[in-house]
Tab-separated table of C-alpha atoms in Angstrom:
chain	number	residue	atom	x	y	z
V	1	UNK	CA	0.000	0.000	0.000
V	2	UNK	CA	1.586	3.485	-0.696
V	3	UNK	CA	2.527	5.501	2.227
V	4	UNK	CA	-0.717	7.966	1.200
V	5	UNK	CA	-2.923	5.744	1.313
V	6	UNK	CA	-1.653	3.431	4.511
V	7	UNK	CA	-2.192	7.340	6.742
V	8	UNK	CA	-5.029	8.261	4.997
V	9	UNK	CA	-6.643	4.337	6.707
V	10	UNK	CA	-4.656	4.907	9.689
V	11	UNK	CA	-6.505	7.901	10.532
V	12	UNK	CA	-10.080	6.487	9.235
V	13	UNK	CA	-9.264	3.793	11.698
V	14	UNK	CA	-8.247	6.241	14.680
V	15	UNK	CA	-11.080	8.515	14.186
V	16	UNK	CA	-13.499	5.521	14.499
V	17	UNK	CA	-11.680	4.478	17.679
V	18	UNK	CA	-12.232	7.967	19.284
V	19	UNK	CA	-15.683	8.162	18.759
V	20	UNK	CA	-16.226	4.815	20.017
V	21	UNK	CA	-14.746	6.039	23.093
V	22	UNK	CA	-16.073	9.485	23.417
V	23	UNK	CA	-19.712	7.611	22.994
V	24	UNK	CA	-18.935	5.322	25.665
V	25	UNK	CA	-17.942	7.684	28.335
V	26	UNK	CA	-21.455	9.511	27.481
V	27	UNK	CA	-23.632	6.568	27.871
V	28	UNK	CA	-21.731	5.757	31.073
V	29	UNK	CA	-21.897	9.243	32.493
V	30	UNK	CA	-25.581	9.178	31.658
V	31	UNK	CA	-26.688	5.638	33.548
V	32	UNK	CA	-23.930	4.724	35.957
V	33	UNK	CA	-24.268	6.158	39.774
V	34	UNK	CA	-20.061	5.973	39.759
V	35	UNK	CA	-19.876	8.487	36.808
V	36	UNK	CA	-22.348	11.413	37.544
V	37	UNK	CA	-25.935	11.849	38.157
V	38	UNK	CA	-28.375	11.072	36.366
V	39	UNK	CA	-29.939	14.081	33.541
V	40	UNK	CA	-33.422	13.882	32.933
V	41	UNK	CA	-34.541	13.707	28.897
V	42	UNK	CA	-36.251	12.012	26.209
V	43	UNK	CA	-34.287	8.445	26.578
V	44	UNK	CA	-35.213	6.690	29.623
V	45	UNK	CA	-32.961	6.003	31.977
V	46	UNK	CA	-30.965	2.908	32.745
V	47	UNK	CA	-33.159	2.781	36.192
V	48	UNK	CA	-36.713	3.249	34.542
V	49	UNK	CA	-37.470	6.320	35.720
V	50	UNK	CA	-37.206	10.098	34.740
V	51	UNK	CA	-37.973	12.826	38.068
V	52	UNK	CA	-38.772	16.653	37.114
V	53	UNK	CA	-39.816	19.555	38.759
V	54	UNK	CA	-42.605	21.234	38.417
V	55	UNK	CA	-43.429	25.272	38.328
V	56	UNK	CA	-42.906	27.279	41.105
V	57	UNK	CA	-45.856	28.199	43.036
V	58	UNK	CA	-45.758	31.473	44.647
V	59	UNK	CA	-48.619	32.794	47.225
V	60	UNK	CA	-47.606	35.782	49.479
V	61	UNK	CA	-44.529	34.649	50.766
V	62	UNK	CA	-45.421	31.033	50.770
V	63	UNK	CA	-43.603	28.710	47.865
V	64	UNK	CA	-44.417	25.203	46.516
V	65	UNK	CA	-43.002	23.178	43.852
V	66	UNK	CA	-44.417	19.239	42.485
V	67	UNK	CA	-41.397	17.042	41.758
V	68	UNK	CA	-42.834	14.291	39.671
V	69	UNK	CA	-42.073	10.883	38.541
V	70	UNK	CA	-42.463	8.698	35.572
V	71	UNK	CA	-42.086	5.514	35.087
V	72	UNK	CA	-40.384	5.290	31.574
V	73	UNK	CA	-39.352	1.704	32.153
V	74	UNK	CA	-40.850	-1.838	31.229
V	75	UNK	CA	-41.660	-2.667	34.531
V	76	UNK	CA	-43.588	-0.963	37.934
V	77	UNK	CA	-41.165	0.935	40.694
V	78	UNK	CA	-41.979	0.752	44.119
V	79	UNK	CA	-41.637	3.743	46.039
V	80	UNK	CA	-42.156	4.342	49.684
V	81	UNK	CA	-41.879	7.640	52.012
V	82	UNK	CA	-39.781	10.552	50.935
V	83	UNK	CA	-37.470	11.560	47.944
V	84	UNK	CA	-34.529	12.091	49.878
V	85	UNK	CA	-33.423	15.921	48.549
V	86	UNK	CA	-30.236	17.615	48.529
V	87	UNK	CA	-29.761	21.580	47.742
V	88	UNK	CA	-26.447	22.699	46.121
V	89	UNK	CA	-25.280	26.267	45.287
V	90	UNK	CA	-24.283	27.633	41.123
V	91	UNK	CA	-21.283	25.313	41.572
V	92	UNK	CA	-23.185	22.671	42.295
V	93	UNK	CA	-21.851	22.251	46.217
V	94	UNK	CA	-23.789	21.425	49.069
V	95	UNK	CA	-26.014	24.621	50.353
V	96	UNK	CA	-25.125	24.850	54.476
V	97	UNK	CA	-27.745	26.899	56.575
V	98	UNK	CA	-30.844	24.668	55.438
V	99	UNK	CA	-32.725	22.164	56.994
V	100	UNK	CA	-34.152	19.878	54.495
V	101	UNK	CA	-37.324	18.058	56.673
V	102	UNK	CA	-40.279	15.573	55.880
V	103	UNK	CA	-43.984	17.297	56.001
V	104	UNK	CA	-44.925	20.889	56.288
V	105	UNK	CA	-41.902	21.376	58.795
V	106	UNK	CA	-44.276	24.243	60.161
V	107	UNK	CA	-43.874	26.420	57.341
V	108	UNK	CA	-47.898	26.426	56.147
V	109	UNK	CA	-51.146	23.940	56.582
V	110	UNK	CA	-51.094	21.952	53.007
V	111	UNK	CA	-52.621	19.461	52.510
V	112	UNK	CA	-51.468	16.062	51.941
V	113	UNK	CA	-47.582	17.258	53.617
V	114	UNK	CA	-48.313	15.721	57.259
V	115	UNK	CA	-50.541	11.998	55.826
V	116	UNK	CA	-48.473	9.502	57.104
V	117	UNK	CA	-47.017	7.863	53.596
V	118	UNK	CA	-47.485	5.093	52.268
V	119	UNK	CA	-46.238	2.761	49.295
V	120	UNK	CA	-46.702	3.961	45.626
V	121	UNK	CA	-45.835	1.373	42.702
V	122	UNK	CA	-46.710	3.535	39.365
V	123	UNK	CA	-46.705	0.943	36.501
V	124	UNK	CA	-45.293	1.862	33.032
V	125	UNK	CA	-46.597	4.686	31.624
V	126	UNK	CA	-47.808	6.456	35.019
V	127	UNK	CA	-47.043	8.605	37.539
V	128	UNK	CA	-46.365	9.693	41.143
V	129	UNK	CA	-45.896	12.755	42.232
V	130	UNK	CA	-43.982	14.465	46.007
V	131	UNK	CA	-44.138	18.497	46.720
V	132	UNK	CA	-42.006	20.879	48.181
V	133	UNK	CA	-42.859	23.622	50.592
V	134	UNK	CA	-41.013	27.109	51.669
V	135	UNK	CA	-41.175	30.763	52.555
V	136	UNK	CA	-38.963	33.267	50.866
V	137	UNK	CA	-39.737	35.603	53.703
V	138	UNK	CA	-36.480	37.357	55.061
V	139	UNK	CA	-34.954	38.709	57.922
V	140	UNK	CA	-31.205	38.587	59.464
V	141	UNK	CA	-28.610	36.762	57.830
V	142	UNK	CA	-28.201	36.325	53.733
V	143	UNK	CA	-30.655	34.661	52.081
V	144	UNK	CA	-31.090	31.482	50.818
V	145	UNK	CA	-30.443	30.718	46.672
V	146	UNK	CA	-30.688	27.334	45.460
V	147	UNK	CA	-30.304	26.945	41.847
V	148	UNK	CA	-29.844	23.074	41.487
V	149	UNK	CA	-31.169	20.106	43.589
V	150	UNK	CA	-30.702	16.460	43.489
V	151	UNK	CA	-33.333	14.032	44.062
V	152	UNK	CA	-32.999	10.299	45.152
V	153	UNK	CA	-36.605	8.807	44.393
V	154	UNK	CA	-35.891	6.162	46.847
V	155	UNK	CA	-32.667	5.074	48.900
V	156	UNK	CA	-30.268	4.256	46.679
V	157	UNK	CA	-31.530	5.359	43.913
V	158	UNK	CA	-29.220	7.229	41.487
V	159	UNK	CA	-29.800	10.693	42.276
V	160	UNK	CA	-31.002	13.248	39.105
V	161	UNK	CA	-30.144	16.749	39.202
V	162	UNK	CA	-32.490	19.056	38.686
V	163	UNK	CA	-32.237	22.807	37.920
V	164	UNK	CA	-35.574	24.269	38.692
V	165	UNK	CA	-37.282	27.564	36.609
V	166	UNK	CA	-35.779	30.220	38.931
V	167	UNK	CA	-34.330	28.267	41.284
V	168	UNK	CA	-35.553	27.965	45.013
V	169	UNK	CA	-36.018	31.197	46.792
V	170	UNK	CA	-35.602	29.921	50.508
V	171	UNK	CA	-34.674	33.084	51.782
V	172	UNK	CA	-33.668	33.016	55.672
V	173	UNK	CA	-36.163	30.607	56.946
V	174	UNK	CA	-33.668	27.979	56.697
V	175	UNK	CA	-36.373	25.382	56.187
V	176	UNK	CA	-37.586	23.656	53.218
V	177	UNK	CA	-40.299	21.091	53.721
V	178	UNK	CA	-40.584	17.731	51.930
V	179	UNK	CA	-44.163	15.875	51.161
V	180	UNK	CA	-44.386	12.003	50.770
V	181	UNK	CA	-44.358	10.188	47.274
V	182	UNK	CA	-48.367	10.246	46.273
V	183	UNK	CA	-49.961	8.287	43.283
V	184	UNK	CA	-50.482	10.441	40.492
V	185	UNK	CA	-54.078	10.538	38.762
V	186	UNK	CA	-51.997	11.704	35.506
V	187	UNK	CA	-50.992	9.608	33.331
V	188	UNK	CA	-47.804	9.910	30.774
V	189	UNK	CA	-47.855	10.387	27.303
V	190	UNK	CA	-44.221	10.013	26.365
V	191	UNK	CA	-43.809	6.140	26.590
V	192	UNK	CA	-40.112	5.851	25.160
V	193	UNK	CA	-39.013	3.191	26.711
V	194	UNK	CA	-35.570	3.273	25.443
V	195	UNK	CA	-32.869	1.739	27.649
V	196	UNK	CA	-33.503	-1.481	29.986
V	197	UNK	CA	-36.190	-0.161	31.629
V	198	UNK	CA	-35.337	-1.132	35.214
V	199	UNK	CA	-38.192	-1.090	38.117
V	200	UNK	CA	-38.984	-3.249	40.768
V	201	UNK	CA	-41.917	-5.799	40.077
C-alpha cells in the first residue's frame, strides 16, 4: 500500500476508535451512579425512571413546587416515604444553613404534607408525584439561593439533578419542607421506553 494511502486508513481507523470512546464515556456518564448523576430527557434512563420539577408556586410569601415521577421503564417501581433531597449552590456544592425536613416542617397547613405515607408502585406509563414547601420571607442573615437540587426517588436510587425555573427562593427561613411520594391521577404520554427499563416488580 503506498505511504498515502496506509495514513489516509490509519486515521479512518483512529477517528473511528475515538468516537467509540467518546460515545462510551457519554452513555456511562448518563446511567452509571459511579460516573455522575443522572440528567433527565427524552431516553429513559438505565433505572426506569425520569424525576422533574414542576413550576414554582408562589402565594404571598409562601412557595411550593411538584417534583414528579415517571415511570419510563418496562416494569412498575416501588416507592415508599420521601425523595430524599439535597440543595447545592451555582457550583453545584452542598447549600449549608438549610434544613431539608419531611412534612410541612411548620412552614404552612397543606394538605397532603403531614398523611403519614405510604407505598406507591406507578406501573409503566404512570405517575407519582412528592411536593415541596417554603417561605422566601427574610430577615437577618443572607438569604437562601438554590439553583440546582438532586433528588434520590428512593434510597439508593441514582440521584437526578435538577435545575428548577428560577431556582428555590428559601430566603432566611432555613427550612424547606418535603411531602411524601403520592400516586399520580396523571398519566404519561411520552412512553419511550428506550434503555432497559429497570423497576422493581
Amino acid at each position: 500500500m503506498p505511504r498515502s494511502g496506509y495514513d489516509s486508513a490509519l486515521v479512518a481507523v483512529v477517528g473511528l476508535l475515538v468516537g467509540a470512546v467518546i460515545w462510551t464515556v457519554a452513555d456511562v456518564a448518563y446511567d452509571d451512579p459511579a460516573a455522575g448523576r443522572a440528567q433527565p430527557g427524552p431516553v429513559c434512563p438505565h433505572e426506569g425512571i425520569r424525576v422533574t420539577a414542576g413550576p414554582v408556586n408562589p402565594a404571598m410569601g409562601l412557595r411550593a413546587m411538584d417534583l414528579t415521577l415517571e415511570n419510563c421503564g418496562t416494569r412498575a417501581y416501588r416507592v415508599q416515604g420521601y425523595p430524599e433531597i439535597r440543595l447545592l449552590d451555582r457550583d453545584q456544592r452542598h447549600v449549608t444553613g438549610v434544613s431539608v425536613l419531611h412534612g410541612s416542617a411548620g412552614i404552612a397547613t397543606v394538605g397532603g404534607f403531614d398523611e403519614p405515607p405510604n407505598a406507591v408502585t406507578p406501573a409503566p406509563g404512570e405517575r407519582a408525584s412528592a411536593g415541596l414547601l417554603w417561605r422566601n420571607t427574610t430577615g437577618f442573615g443572607g438569604a437562601a439561593h438554590v439553583p440546582y437540587l438532586t433528588v434520590e426517588a428512593r434510597s439508593g436510587a441514582l440521584p437526578v439533578l435538577l435545575s428548577p425555573d428560577g431556582g428555590l427562593d428559601l430566603g432566611t427561613t432555613g427550612r424547606l419542607g418535603v411531602g411524601p411520594w403520592r400516586s399520580s391521577t396523571t398519566t404519561s404520554t411520552s412512553t419511550s421506553t428506550t434503555g432497559s427499563g429497570g423497576g422493581t416488580p
